[in-house]
Short mmCIF file of C-alpha atoms in Angstrom, two decimals:
data_model
loop_
_atom_site.label_atom_id
_atom_site.label_comp_id
_atom_site.label_asym_id
_atom_site.label_seq_id
_atom_site.Cartn_x
_atom_site.Cartn_y
_atom_site.Cartn_z
CA MET A 1 -2.21 -6.66 -22.81
CA THR A 2 -3.65 -3.18 -20.71
CA LEU A 3 -1.37 -1.20 -19.51
CA ALA A 4 -2.02 -1.67 -15.52
CA ALA A 5 -1.19 -5.70 -16.69
CA HIS A 6 1.31 -5.09 -18.19
CA LEU A 7 2.53 -3.37 -15.36
CA GLU A 8 1.49 -5.99 -12.67
CA LYS A 9 3.84 -8.38 -15.06
CA LEU A 10 6.28 -6.28 -14.30
CA GLY A 11 5.41 -6.21 -9.92
CA ARG A 12 4.85 -9.99 -9.81
CA PRO A 13 9.51 -10.67 -9.10
CA LEU A 14 8.93 -8.00 -6.36
CA VAL A 15 6.08 -9.19 -4.58
CA GLU A 16 7.26 -12.15 -4.50
CA GLU A 17 10.66 -10.66 -3.23
CA GLN A 18 8.13 -9.14 -0.50
CA LEU A 19 7.04 -12.60 0.33
CA GLU A 20 10.03 -14.11 1.31
CA HIS A 21 10.89 -10.94 3.43
CA PRO A 22 11.03 -11.90 6.96
CA THR A 23 9.26 -8.75 8.43
CA VAL A 24 6.22 -10.79 5.46
CA ALA A 25 6.81 -14.10 6.87
CA GLY A 26 6.92 -13.07 10.73
CA ILE A 27 3.34 -12.30 9.33
CA ALA A 28 2.11 -15.53 7.52
CA ARG A 29 3.59 -17.70 10.04
CA GLY A 30 2.39 -15.41 12.70
CA ASP A 31 5.46 -15.30 14.84
CA LEU A 32 6.78 -12.00 13.79
CA ASP A 33 8.30 -10.05 16.86
CA GLU A 34 5.98 -8.04 18.58
CA ALA A 35 8.41 -5.36 18.32
CA VAL A 36 9.52 -5.20 14.69
CA PHE A 37 5.51 -4.50 13.40
CA ARG A 38 5.27 -2.49 15.96
CA SER A 39 7.64 -0.71 13.94
CA TRP A 40 5.52 -1.17 11.46
CA LEU A 41 2.30 -0.37 11.97
CA GLU A 42 3.97 3.08 13.85
CA GLN A 43 4.98 4.01 9.92
CA ASP A 44 3.06 2.88 8.06
CA TYR A 45 0.17 4.71 9.66
CA LEU A 46 2.14 7.92 9.45
CA PHE A 47 2.65 7.02 5.88
CA LEU A 48 -1.29 6.24 5.00
CA HIS A 49 -1.89 9.87 6.17
CA ASP A 50 0.58 11.08 3.68
CA TYR A 51 -1.06 8.45 1.16
CA VAL A 52 -4.24 10.55 1.62
CA ARG A 53 -2.66 13.69 0.32
CA VAL A 54 -1.68 11.30 -2.69
CA PHE A 55 -5.52 10.79 -3.59
CA SER A 56 -6.28 13.89 -2.52
CA ARG A 57 -4.04 15.90 -4.77
CA LEU A 58 -4.82 13.25 -7.85
CA ALA A 59 -8.30 14.20 -7.60
CA TRP A 60 -7.29 17.86 -7.52
CA GLN A 61 -6.46 16.81 -11.74
CA ALA A 62 -9.27 14.17 -12.60
CA PRO A 63 -11.67 14.05 -14.76
CA ALA A 64 -15.02 14.22 -13.43
CA ALA A 65 -15.77 10.53 -13.89
CA HIS A 66 -13.12 9.76 -11.53
CA LEU A 67 -13.66 12.46 -8.65
CA GLY A 68 -15.65 10.05 -6.48
CA ASP A 69 -13.53 7.32 -7.21
CA LEU A 70 -10.30 9.28 -5.88
CA VAL A 71 -12.56 10.89 -2.88
CA ASP A 72 -13.46 7.32 -2.22
CA LEU A 73 -10.09 6.23 -2.29
CA ALA A 74 -9.31 9.20 0.29
CA HIS A 75 -11.74 8.30 2.26
CA SER A 76 -11.43 4.57 2.73
CA THR A 77 -7.78 5.06 4.05
CA TYR A 78 -8.28 7.60 6.58
CA HIS A 79 -11.91 5.72 7.83
CA GLU A 80 -10.65 1.83 7.30
CA GLU A 81 -6.97 1.74 6.93
CA LEU A 82 -6.20 4.32 10.12
CA SER A 83 -8.97 2.37 11.86
CA LEU A 84 -7.36 -0.59 11.58
CA HIS A 85 -3.99 0.75 12.58
CA ARG A 86 -5.85 2.46 15.23
CA SER A 87 -6.93 -0.74 17.08
CA LEU A 88 -4.04 -2.67 16.51
CA SER A 89 -1.60 -0.21 18.01
CA SER A 90 -3.81 -0.70 21.51
CA GLU A 91 -2.62 -4.64 20.72
CA PHE A 92 1.19 -3.75 19.84
CA GLY A 93 1.66 -1.03 22.14
CA ALA A 94 2.61 1.69 19.54
CA ASP A 95 2.41 4.91 19.89
CA LEU A 96 0.69 6.28 16.78
CA ASP A 97 0.71 9.80 18.30
CA GLY A 98 4.51 10.19 19.39
CA ALA A 99 5.98 8.24 16.02
CA GLU A 100 8.47 10.14 13.73
CA LYS A 101 9.22 8.62 9.59
CA GLY A 102 11.87 6.62 9.72
CA PRO A 103 14.02 6.72 6.10
CA ALA A 104 11.78 4.59 4.39
CA CYS A 105 8.55 6.56 4.90
CA VAL A 106 10.19 9.70 4.25
CA ALA A 107 11.84 8.23 0.95
CA TYR A 108 8.30 6.39 -0.13
CA THR A 109 5.78 9.71 0.81
CA GLY A 110 8.39 12.40 -0.57
CA PHE A 111 8.29 10.19 -3.95
CA LEU A 112 4.85 9.56 -4.08
CA LEU A 113 3.68 13.15 -3.29
CA ASP A 114 6.32 14.43 -6.07
CA SER A 115 4.51 11.92 -8.36
CA ALA A 116 1.04 13.18 -8.00
CA ALA A 117 2.16 16.40 -10.06
CA SER A 118 1.35 14.29 -12.65
CA TYR A 119 -2.08 12.57 -13.00
CA GLY A 120 -1.73 9.69 -14.87
CA GLU A 121 2.35 9.13 -13.32
CA GLY A 122 0.84 9.97 -10.33
CA LEU A 123 -1.64 6.80 -10.63
CA ALA A 124 1.47 4.50 -11.35
CA ALA A 125 3.01 5.36 -8.87
CA LEU A 126 0.68 4.44 -5.79
CA TYR A 127 -0.61 1.38 -7.81
CA PRO A 128 2.18 -0.73 -5.96
CA CYS A 129 0.61 0.06 -3.18
CA MET A 130 -3.10 -0.82 -3.55
CA TRP A 131 -2.12 -3.62 -6.05
CA GLY A 132 0.97 -4.80 -4.15
CA TYR A 133 -1.18 -5.11 -0.13
CA SER A 134 -4.20 -6.37 -2.52
CA THR A 135 -2.03 -9.25 -3.68
CA LEU A 136 -0.22 -10.08 -0.40
CA GLY A 137 -3.38 -10.05 1.26
CA LYS A 138 -4.97 -12.58 -1.36
CA ARG A 139 -1.46 -15.17 -1.13
CA LEU A 140 -0.85 -14.89 2.66
CA ALA A 141 -4.89 -15.38 2.84
CA GLU A 142 -4.13 -19.26 0.94
CA ASN A 143 -2.61 -19.87 4.18
CA PRO A 144 -3.35 -17.53 6.68
CA PRO A 145 -2.03 -17.03 10.29
CA ALA A 146 -3.52 -18.51 13.31
CA GLU A 147 -2.64 -15.68 15.48
CA PRO A 148 -5.52 -13.46 15.77
CA ARG A 149 -3.73 -9.92 15.94
CA TYR A 150 -1.82 -10.99 11.80
CA ARG A 151 -4.90 -12.85 10.69
CA ARG A 152 -6.90 -9.21 10.69
CA TRP A 153 -3.89 -7.69 9.33
CA VAL A 154 -4.06 -10.50 6.09
CA ASP A 155 -8.43 -10.35 6.20
CA THR A 156 -7.95 -6.61 5.64
CA TYR A 157 -5.84 -7.19 2.91
CA ALA A 158 -7.45 -10.12 1.21
CA ASP A 159 -10.79 -8.18 1.72
CA PRO A 160 -12.42 -8.29 -2.27
CA GLY A 161 -13.68 -4.80 -1.17
CA PHE A 162 -9.83 -3.82 -0.87
CA ALA A 163 -9.61 -5.69 -4.42
CA GLU A 164 -12.30 -3.68 -5.99
CA LEU A 165 -10.58 -0.61 -5.13
CA THR A 166 -7.75 -2.09 -6.68
CA ARG A 167 -9.55 -2.77 -9.32
CA ARG A 168 -10.45 0.95 -9.70
CA VAL A 169 -7.26 2.33 -10.08
CA ALA A 170 -6.20 -0.18 -12.66
CA HIS A 171 -9.15 1.57 -14.49
CA MET A 172 -7.86 4.72 -14.01
CA ILE A 173 -4.33 3.92 -15.20
CA ASP A 174 -5.75 1.98 -18.14
CA GLU A 175 -8.32 5.34 -19.21
CA THR A 176 -5.59 7.81 -18.46
CA ALA A 177 -3.06 6.07 -20.64
CA PRO A 178 0.36 8.39 -19.32
CA ASP A 179 3.19 7.42 -21.73
CA ARG A 180 4.06 4.15 -21.20
CA GLU A 181 7.94 4.25 -20.02
CA ALA A 182 7.00 6.95 -17.37
CA ALA A 183 4.35 4.43 -16.48
CA GLU A 184 6.68 2.00 -15.74
CA ARG A 185 9.78 4.03 -14.46
CA ALA A 186 6.82 4.92 -11.96
CA PHE A 187 5.58 1.97 -10.85
CA LEU A 188 8.53 0.37 -10.27
CA GLU A 189 10.06 2.85 -8.28
CA GLY A 190 6.65 2.42 -6.17
CA MET A 191 6.90 -1.75 -6.13
CA ARG A 192 10.91 -0.91 -4.66
CA HIS A 193 9.87 1.74 -2.06
CA GLU A 194 6.87 -0.86 -1.47
CA LEU A 195 9.87 -3.35 -0.37
CA ALA A 196 12.26 -0.92 1.02
CA PHE A 197 9.25 -0.31 3.37
CA TRP A 198 9.48 -4.11 5.35
CA ASP A 199 12.76 -2.83 6.36
CA VAL A 200 11.38 -1.25 10.15
CA PRO A 201 13.56 0.86 11.79
CA ARG A 202 14.46 -0.46 15.25
#
């Protein structure tokens, strides 16, 4: 079993916890309180800006063969994911420019930026976001919500292109071969941050 596959195995119970979280369950049904999704949208918008910085910090350390991968990941996040958030913001009345990070966002982005000081551990730390959302998207797309705005969110993370970006990160983790225990710790801490992020500020 590759290291990335091992990390995914460790993370599956935490994905199941996310699927049972009221915020995710509400998206899945298509009846999530708009105020909750609006708050999540604002927090994730702020998170993704720092996520781009994480990719950029790792790119400084990347071997030449993977510099382009990290640039592509930063570009996709900045131009595609943030574009989705800006599009949805008008439909949910989100104040993206005026939003401030809540505690979960502060903790998660701080953890990722610190972890990115080490190339291998940084990849393991960010993998929960890539793999977790790809997995959630795939699962939710099996019975997608009828509500078109939530369906668009699900479709974004169920997209094969997003799954391919996830596989590229998995390949980088396996090729880099960081210390296994350190990678496990970073990955599981990232998964715990992912779960906590669904408890949006009210």
